Amino acid sequence: MIELRTPREIEQMRPAGAFVAQVLSEVRATTRVGTNLLEIDALVHRMIRQRGAESCYIDYHPSFGAMPFGKVICTSVNDAVLHGLPHDYALRDGDLLSIDLACSVDGWVSDSALSFVVGTPRPGADGESDRKLIEVSERALEAGIAAALPGGKLGDVSAAIADVGHAAGYTINTDFGGHGVGRTMHGEPHVPNDGRRGRGFKLRPGLVIAIEPWFLATTDEIYGDADGWTLRSVDGSRGAHSEHTVAITEDGPLVLTARGGGEA
């Protein structure tokens, strides 16, 4: 069932969005070469406790997960692009790290993700490929948000994301994408990263969705790691992931997880 939120409820969702944005900004600012993925998880767990928030991940056990997730943030490194399970790994110079976080504050959920290079980018074409992946995922997110207008269709959002990805030369996986957000992390509707304009659910004020483009450098095929969670590219190419929780309002899209720097 697709639920619509009142203007008052959208206001009540703002603290969750602000908290998720704060945590991701803190992780990005403090992550260095040598930082262990388990250190990142411990930092986020500590911030969640201090805020009195709740993790949406730690007990999460959908059909595609081998067991409850058991950690509070997704940390996907290099060829891992989604659902990266934090483990004993010290980040290396030039690693491409994607972090994804969903938390509940006062009963309302927000979900957001970003990708960045740790330390010094790889030299030459490899570094340029990483930069392009991140930049294209961010531009695709911006395009998807801009298309999330009242009176439009869900396909408008999907098509806007795909236009950016395809123009950059990427193929697009639609198995995993955006989703409804509210009292729980994952709800209806599914928001694929490719679609047709003018098709799908009508976008109405009160709809709150996570928009999350993700791309792999040279494939759109993924496989599940032996840890039961982490999704990796089949050819070993790197990936990038960008995500915001967005409320559709009478005045247009409202980004609840904006981290500053010009994000609306």
mmCIF file of C-alpha atoms in Angstrom:
data_model
loop_
_atom_site.group_PDB
_atom_site.id
_atom_site.type_symbol
_atom_site.label_atom_id
_atom_site.label_comp_id
_atom_site.label_asym_id
_atom_site.label_seq_id
_atom_site.Cartn_x
_atom_site.Cartn_y
_atom_site.Cartn_z
ATOM 1 C CA MET A 1 0.000 0.000 0.000
ATOM 2 C CA ILE A 2 1.286 3.458 -0.930
ATOM 3 C CA GLU A 3 0.834 5.916 1.927
ATOM 4 C CA LEU A 4 0.685 9.694 1.670
ATOM 5 C CA ARG A 5 1.858 11.907 4.517
ATOM 6 C CA THR A 6 0.260 15.098 5.747
ATOM 7 C CA PRO A 7 2.283 18.329 5.794
ATOM 8 C CA ARG A 8 2.511 17.955 9.583
ATOM 9 C CA GLU A 9 3.863 14.417 9.258
ATOM 10 C CA ILE A 10 6.467 15.552 6.731
ATOM 11 C CA GLU A 11 7.599 18.163 9.250
ATOM 12 C CA GLN A 12 7.859 15.389 11.840
ATOM 13 C CA MET A 13 10.153 13.485 9.456
ATOM 14 C CA ARG A 14 12.690 16.308 9.291
ATOM 15 C CA PRO A 15 14.654 15.311 12.444
ATOM 16 C CA ALA A 16 15.293 11.823 11.087
ATOM 17 C CA GLY A 17 16.523 13.264 7.803
ATOM 18 C CA ALA A 18 18.770 15.761 9.553
ATOM 19 C CA PHE A 19 20.238 13.042 11.769
ATOM 20 C CA VAL A 20 21.004 10.681 8.895
ATOM 21 C CA ALA A 21 22.620 13.564 7.004
ATOM 22 C CA GLN A 22 24.702 14.467 10.060
ATOM 23 C CA VAL A 23 25.953 10.919 10.535
ATOM 24 C CA LEU A 24 26.948 10.449 6.901
ATOM 25 C CA SER A 25 28.777 13.778 6.944
ATOM 26 C CA GLU A 26 30.631 12.738 10.095
ATOM 27 C CA VAL A 27 31.625 9.394 8.590
ATOM 28 C CA ARG A 28 32.909 11.051 5.451
ATOM 29 C CA ALA A 29 34.870 13.664 7.427
ATOM 30 C CA THR A 30 36.541 11.149 9.743
ATOM 31 C CA THR A 31 37.266 8.257 7.356
ATOM 32 C CA ARG A 32 40.947 7.960 6.461
ATOM 33 C CA VAL A 33 43.332 5.468 4.915
ATOM 34 C CA GLY A 34 43.594 2.772 7.583
ATOM 35 C CA THR A 35 40.103 3.291 9.014
ATOM 36 C CA ASN A 36 38.526 -0.096 9.650
ATOM 37 C CA LEU A 37 34.968 -0.728 8.453
ATOM 38 C CA LEU A 38 34.144 -1.985 11.948
ATOM 39 C CA GLU A 39 35.335 1.371 13.343
ATOM 40 C CA ILE A 40 32.864 3.137 11.061
ATOM 41 C CA ASP A 41 30.056 0.880 12.262
ATOM 42 C CA ALA A 42 31.034 1.490 15.900
ATOM 43 C CA LEU A 43 31.063 5.273 15.373
ATOM 44 C CA VAL A 44 27.615 5.224 13.803
ATOM 45 C CA HIS A 45 26.272 2.899 16.503
ATOM 46 C CA ARG A 46 27.533 5.331 19.132
ATOM 47 C CA MET A 47 25.891 8.314 17.405
ATOM 48 C CA ILE A 48 22.602 6.416 17.141
ATOM 49 C CA ARG A 49 22.631 5.642 20.868
ATOM 50 C CA GLN A 50 23.528 9.213 21.809
ATOM 51 C CA ARG A 51 20.675 10.590 19.694
ATOM 52 C CA GLY A 52 18.151 8.083 21.024
ATOM 53 C CA ALA A 53 17.515 6.970 17.452
ATOM 54 C CA GLU A 54 16.962 3.434 16.193
ATOM 55 C CA SER A 55 18.857 1.532 13.530
ATOM 56 C CA CYS A 56 16.778 0.238 10.628
ATOM 57 C CA TYR A 57 19.481 -2.293 9.727
ATOM 58 C CA ILE A 58 20.618 -4.208 12.769
ATOM 59 C CA ASP A 59 17.609 -6.571 12.918
ATOM 60 C CA TYR A 60 16.716 -6.256 9.230
ATOM 61 C CA HIS A 61 16.187 -9.652 7.604
ATOM 62 C CA PRO A 62 14.450 -9.511 4.207
ATOM 63 C CA SER A 63 14.212 -12.466 1.860
ATOM 64 C CA PHE A 64 17.411 -11.512 0.028
ATOM 65 C CA GLY A 65 19.509 -11.421 3.225
ATOM 66 C CA ALA A 66 21.049 -14.625 4.592
ATOM 67 C CA MET A 67 20.499 -13.540 8.205
ATOM 68 C CA PRO A 68 19.701 -10.371 10.170
ATOM 69 C CA PHE A 69 22.116 -7.661 9.016
ATOM 70 C CA GLY A 70 23.621 -7.239 12.477
ATOM 71 C CA LYS A 71 25.323 -3.863 11.810
ATOM 72 C CA VAL A 72 24.029 -0.292 11.640
ATOM 73 C CA ILE A 73 25.489 1.020 8.369
ATOM 74 C CA CYS A 74 26.249 -0.415 4.929
ATOM 75 C CA THR A 75 29.901 -0.039 3.889
ATOM 76 C CA SER A 76 30.469 -1.107 0.275
ATOM 77 C CA VAL A 77 34.064 -1.007 -0.992
ATOM 78 C CA ASN A 78 35.218 -0.923 -4.627
ATOM 79 C CA ASP A 79 33.397 -3.698 -6.555
ATOM 80 C CA ALA A 80 30.798 -3.865 -3.763
ATOM 81 C CA VAL A 81 28.037 -1.347 -4.432
ATOM 82 C CA LEU A 82 25.060 -2.230 -2.206
ATOM 83 C CA HIS A 83 24.367 -3.736 1.227
ATOM 84 C CA GLY A 84 28.039 -3.931 2.165
ATOM 85 C CA LEU A 85 28.289 -5.719 5.520
ATOM 86 C CA PRO A 86 30.939 -4.060 7.730
ATOM 87 C CA HIS A 87 33.793 -6.457 8.462
ATOM 88 C CA ASP A 88 37.428 -6.411 9.546
ATOM 89 C CA TYR A 89 38.915 -4.451 6.655
ATOM 90 C CA ALA A 90 41.232 -1.426 6.884
ATOM 91 C CA LEU A 91 40.564 0.992 4.040
ATOM 92 C CA ARG A 92 43.409 1.468 1.564
ATOM 93 C CA ASP A 93 44.553 4.490 -0.383
ATOM 94 C CA GLY A 94 42.283 4.938 -3.411
ATOM 95 C CA ASP A 95 39.454 2.694 -2.216
ATOM 96 C CA LEU A 96 35.996 3.752 -3.399
ATOM 97 C CA LEU A 97 33.662 3.597 -0.410
ATOM 98 C CA SER A 98 29.863 3.789 -0.546
ATOM 99 C CA ILE A 99 28.027 4.288 2.752
ATOM 100 C CA ASP A 100 24.282 3.840 3.188
ATOM 101 C CA LEU A 101 22.331 4.592 6.358
ATOM 102 C CA ALA A 102 18.691 4.409 7.437
ATOM 103 C CA CYS A 103 17.571 5.386 10.931
ATOM 104 C CA SER A 104 14.342 6.039 12.756
ATOM 105 C CA VAL A 105 13.899 9.120 14.955
ATOM 106 C CA ASP A 106 10.656 9.500 16.901
ATOM 107 C CA GLY A 107 9.112 6.775 14.776
ATOM 108 C CA TRP A 108 9.966 8.278 11.365
ATOM 109 C CA VAL A 109 12.613 6.897 9.001
ATOM 110 C CA SER A 110 15.060 8.539 6.623
ATOM 111 C CA ASP A 111 17.500 6.814 4.265
ATOM 112 C CA SER A 112 20.525 8.225 2.446
ATOM 113 C CA ALA A 113 23.780 7.159 0.790
ATOM 114 C CA LEU A 114 26.935 8.653 -0.686
ATOM 115 C CA SER A 115 30.199 7.496 -2.259
ATOM 116 C CA PHE A 116 33.731 8.903 -2.043
ATOM 117 C CA VAL A 117 37.343 7.969 -2.629
ATOM 118 C CA VAL A 118 39.442 7.326 0.470
ATOM 119 C CA GLY A 119 42.808 9.080 0.486
ATOM 120 C CA THR A 120 44.395 9.752 -2.900
ATOM 121 C CA PRO A 121 42.477 8.806 -6.065
ATOM 122 C CA ARG A 122 44.048 6.126 -8.212
ATOM 123 C CA PRO A 123 46.304 7.505 -10.963
ATOM 124 C CA GLY A 124 45.290 7.925 -14.569
ATOM 125 C CA ALA A 125 42.223 6.334 -16.126
ATOM 126 C CA ASP A 126 41.346 4.332 -13.010
ATOM 127 C CA GLY A 127 41.018 7.468 -10.905
ATOM 128 C CA GLU A 128 39.058 9.194 -13.646
ATOM 129 C CA SER A 129 36.678 6.207 -13.775
ATOM 130 C CA ASP A 130 36.059 6.480 -10.019
ATOM 131 C CA ARG A 131 35.492 10.231 -10.224
ATOM 132 C CA LYS A 132 33.077 9.760 -13.108
ATOM 133 C CA LEU A 133 31.107 7.036 -11.310
ATOM 134 C CA ILE A 134 30.591 9.195 -8.250
ATOM 135 C CA GLU A 135 29.808 12.342 -10.201
ATOM 136 C CA VAL A 136 27.322 10.595 -12.495
ATOM 137 C CA SER A 137 25.515 8.932 -9.584
ATOM 138 C CA GLU A 138 25.185 12.336 -7.911
ATOM 139 C CA ARG A 139 23.932 14.004 -11.092
ATOM 140 C CA ALA A 140 21.454 11.186 -11.633
ATOM 141 C CA LEU A 141 20.172 11.692 -8.096
ATOM 142 C CA GLU A 142 19.764 15.417 -8.752
ATOM 143 C CA ALA A 143 17.871 14.659 -11.972
ATOM 144 C CA GLY A 144 15.592 12.174 -10.237
ATOM 145 C CA ILE A 145 14.811 14.666 -7.494
ATOM 146 C CA ALA A 146 14.101 17.429 -10.002
ATOM 147 C CA ALA A 147 11.597 15.136 -11.744
ATOM 148 C CA ALA A 148 9.739 14.342 -8.504
ATOM 149 C CA LEU A 149 7.030 16.918 -9.122
ATOM 150 C CA PRO A 150 3.399 16.773 -8.024
ATOM 151 C CA GLY A 151 1.212 15.746 -10.920
ATOM 152 C CA GLY A 152 4.005 13.850 -12.634
ATOM 153 C CA LYS A 153 4.490 10.104 -12.770
ATOM 154 C CA LEU A 154 6.911 7.779 -11.055
ATOM 155 C CA GLY A 155 8.323 6.879 -14.463
ATOM 156 C CA ASP A 156 9.456 10.481 -14.836
ATOM 157 C CA VAL A 157 11.830 10.007 -11.899
ATOM 158 C CA SER A 158 13.141 6.689 -13.193
ATOM 159 C CA ALA A 159 13.622 8.019 -16.706
ATOM 160 C CA ALA A 160 15.484 11.093 -15.474
ATOM 161 C CA ILE A 161 17.932 8.871 -13.570
ATOM 162 C CA ALA A 162 18.405 6.574 -16.558
ATOM 163 C CA ASP A 163 19.004 9.448 -18.959
ATOM 164 C CA VAL A 164 22.018 10.563 -16.931
ATOM 165 C CA GLY A 165 23.359 7.039 -16.508
ATOM 166 C CA HIS A 166 22.949 6.046 -20.141
ATOM 167 C CA ALA A 167 24.484 9.308 -21.382
ATOM 168 C CA ALA A 168 27.580 8.458 -19.334
ATOM 169 C CA GLY A 169 27.772 5.032 -20.955
ATOM 170 C CA TYR A 170 26.502 2.932 -18.037
ATOM 171 C CA THR A 171 24.023 0.082 -18.222
ATOM 172 C CA ILE A 172 21.438 0.039 -15.448
ATOM 173 C CA ASN A 173 20.280 -2.667 -13.069
ATOM 174 C CA THR A 174 16.649 -2.331 -11.958
ATOM 175 C CA ASP A 175 16.569 -5.166 -9.411
ATOM 176 C CA PHE A 176 17.393 -2.749 -6.605
ATOM 177 C CA GLY A 177 16.401 0.904 -6.501
ATOM 178 C CA GLY A 178 14.476 3.461 -4.531
ATOM 179 C CA HIS A 179 11.409 2.872 -2.390
ATOM 180 C CA GLY A 180 8.775 4.400 -0.204
ATOM 181 C CA VAL A 181 9.866 5.663 3.229
ATOM 182 C CA GLY A 182 7.801 6.406 6.312
ATOM 183 C CA ARG A 183 7.334 4.481 9.524
ATOM 184 C CA THR A 184 9.479 1.715 8.024
ATOM 185 C CA MET A 185 12.572 1.765 5.831
ATOM 186 C CA HIS A 186 11.189 -0.015 2.780
ATOM 187 C CA GLY A 187 7.668 0.545 1.515
ATOM 188 C CA GLU A 188 5.767 1.050 -1.696
ATOM 189 C CA PRO A 189 6.334 2.218 -4.332
ATOM 190 C CA HIS A 190 9.495 0.691 -5.798
ATOM 191 C CA VAL A 191 11.454 3.403 -7.627
ATOM 192 C CA PRO A 192 13.561 1.728 -10.352
ATOM 193 C CA ASN A 193 16.546 3.506 -11.850
ATOM 194 C CA ASP A 194 15.184 3.127 -15.371
ATOM 195 C CA GLY A 195 11.667 3.672 -16.690
ATOM 196 C CA ARG A 196 9.370 5.488 -19.103
ATOM 197 C CA ARG A 197 8.123 9.008 -18.686
ATOM 198 C CA GLY A 198 4.411 9.431 -18.168
ATOM 199 C CA ARG A 199 4.029 5.910 -16.769
ATOM 200 C CA GLY A 200 3.437 4.541 -13.301
ATOM 201 C CA PHE A 201 2.045 5.908 -10.059
ATOM 202 C CA LYS A 202 0.935 9.535 -10.069
ATOM 203 C CA LEU A 203 3.153 11.668 -7.871
ATOM 204 C CA ARG A 204 1.046 13.349 -5.221
ATOM 205 C CA PRO A 205 1.913 15.717 -2.383
ATOM 206 C CA GLY A 206 2.609 13.629 0.700
ATOM 207 C CA LEU A 207 4.485 10.844 -1.096
ATOM 208 C CA VAL A 208 7.877 10.248 0.529
ATOM 209 C CA ILE A 209 10.412 8.161 -1.384
ATOM 210 C CA ALA A 210 14.081 7.288 -1.309
ATOM 211 C CA ILE A 211 15.618 7.991 -4.700
ATOM 212 C CA GLU A 212 18.863 6.037 -5.108
ATOM 213 C CA PRO A 213 20.770 5.705 -8.371
ATOM 214 C CA TRP A 214 23.735 3.331 -8.360
ATOM 215 C CA PHE A 215 25.995 2.427 -11.237
ATOM 216 C CA LEU A 216 28.810 -0.003 -11.976
ATOM 217 C CA ALA A 217 31.626 0.973 -14.312
ATOM 218 C CA THR A 218 31.352 -1.779 -16.918
ATOM 219 C CA THR A 219 28.362 -4.002 -16.109
ATOM 220 C CA ASP A 220 24.867 -4.015 -14.638
ATOM 221 C CA GLU A 221 25.122 -7.535 -13.254
ATOM 222 C CA ILE A 222 25.701 -8.273 -9.584
ATOM 223 C CA TYR A 223 26.146 -11.281 -7.336
ATOM 224 C CA GLY A 224 25.858 -11.894 -3.611
ATOM 225 C CA ASP A 225 29.020 -12.184 -1.555
ATOM 226 C CA ALA A 226 29.586 -15.179 0.725
ATOM 227 C CA ASP A 227 28.749 -12.936 3.710
ATOM 228 C CA GLY A 228 25.096 -13.235 2.676
ATOM 229 C CA TRP A 229 24.577 -9.500 2.166
ATOM 230 C CA THR A 230 27.157 -7.601 0.126
ATOM 231 C CA LEU A 231 26.312 -7.183 -3.572
ATOM 232 C CA ARG A 232 29.269 -7.012 -5.972
ATOM 233 C CA SER A 233 29.783 -6.505 -9.703
ATOM 234 C CA VAL A 234 30.225 -9.737 -11.636
ATOM 235 C CA ASP A 235 33.284 -8.410 -13.469
ATOM 236 C CA GLY A 236 35.058 -6.757 -10.535
ATOM 237 C CA SER A 237 34.406 -3.213 -11.739
ATOM 238 C CA ARG A 238 33.752 -0.534 -9.166
ATOM 239 C CA GLY A 239 30.420 1.028 -8.254
ATOM 240 C CA ALA A 240 28.986 4.220 -6.767
ATOM 241 C CA HIS A 241 25.697 4.886 -4.974
ATOM 242 C CA SER A 242 23.874 8.124 -4.121
ATOM 243 C CA GLU A 243 20.573 8.419 -2.251
ATOM 244 C CA HIS A 244 18.259 10.923 -0.593
ATOM 245 C CA THR A 245 14.881 10.717 1.106
ATOM 246 C CA VAL A 246 12.543 13.096 -0.721
ATOM 247 C CA ALA A 247 9.064 14.333 0.145
ATOM 248 C CA ILE A 248 6.818 15.517 -2.676
ATOM 249 C CA THR A 249 5.048 18.703 -1.660
ATOM 250 C CA GLU A 250 2.731 21.194 -3.324
ATOM 251 C CA ASP A 251 5.846 23.347 -3.889
ATOM 252 C CA GLY A 252 7.936 20.521 -5.355
ATOM 253 C CA PRO A 253 10.473 18.028 -3.989
ATOM 254 C CA LEU A 254 11.797 18.490 -0.450
ATOM 255 C CA VAL A 255 15.081 16.694 0.307
ATOM 256 C CA LEU A 256 14.815 15.560 3.929
ATOM 257 C CA THR A 257 18.385 14.203 4.079
ATOM 258 C CA ALA A 258 20.156 17.213 2.516
ATOM 259 C CA ARG A 259 23.730 17.523 3.754
ATOM 260 C CA GLY A 260 24.232 21.150 2.672
ATOM 261 C CA GLY A 261 26.391 22.377 -0.169
ATOM 262 C CA GLY A 262 23.453 23.485 -2.286
ATOM 263 C CA GLU A 263 21.238 20.419 -1.923
ATOM 264 C CA ALA A 264 17.615 21.566 -1.956
#
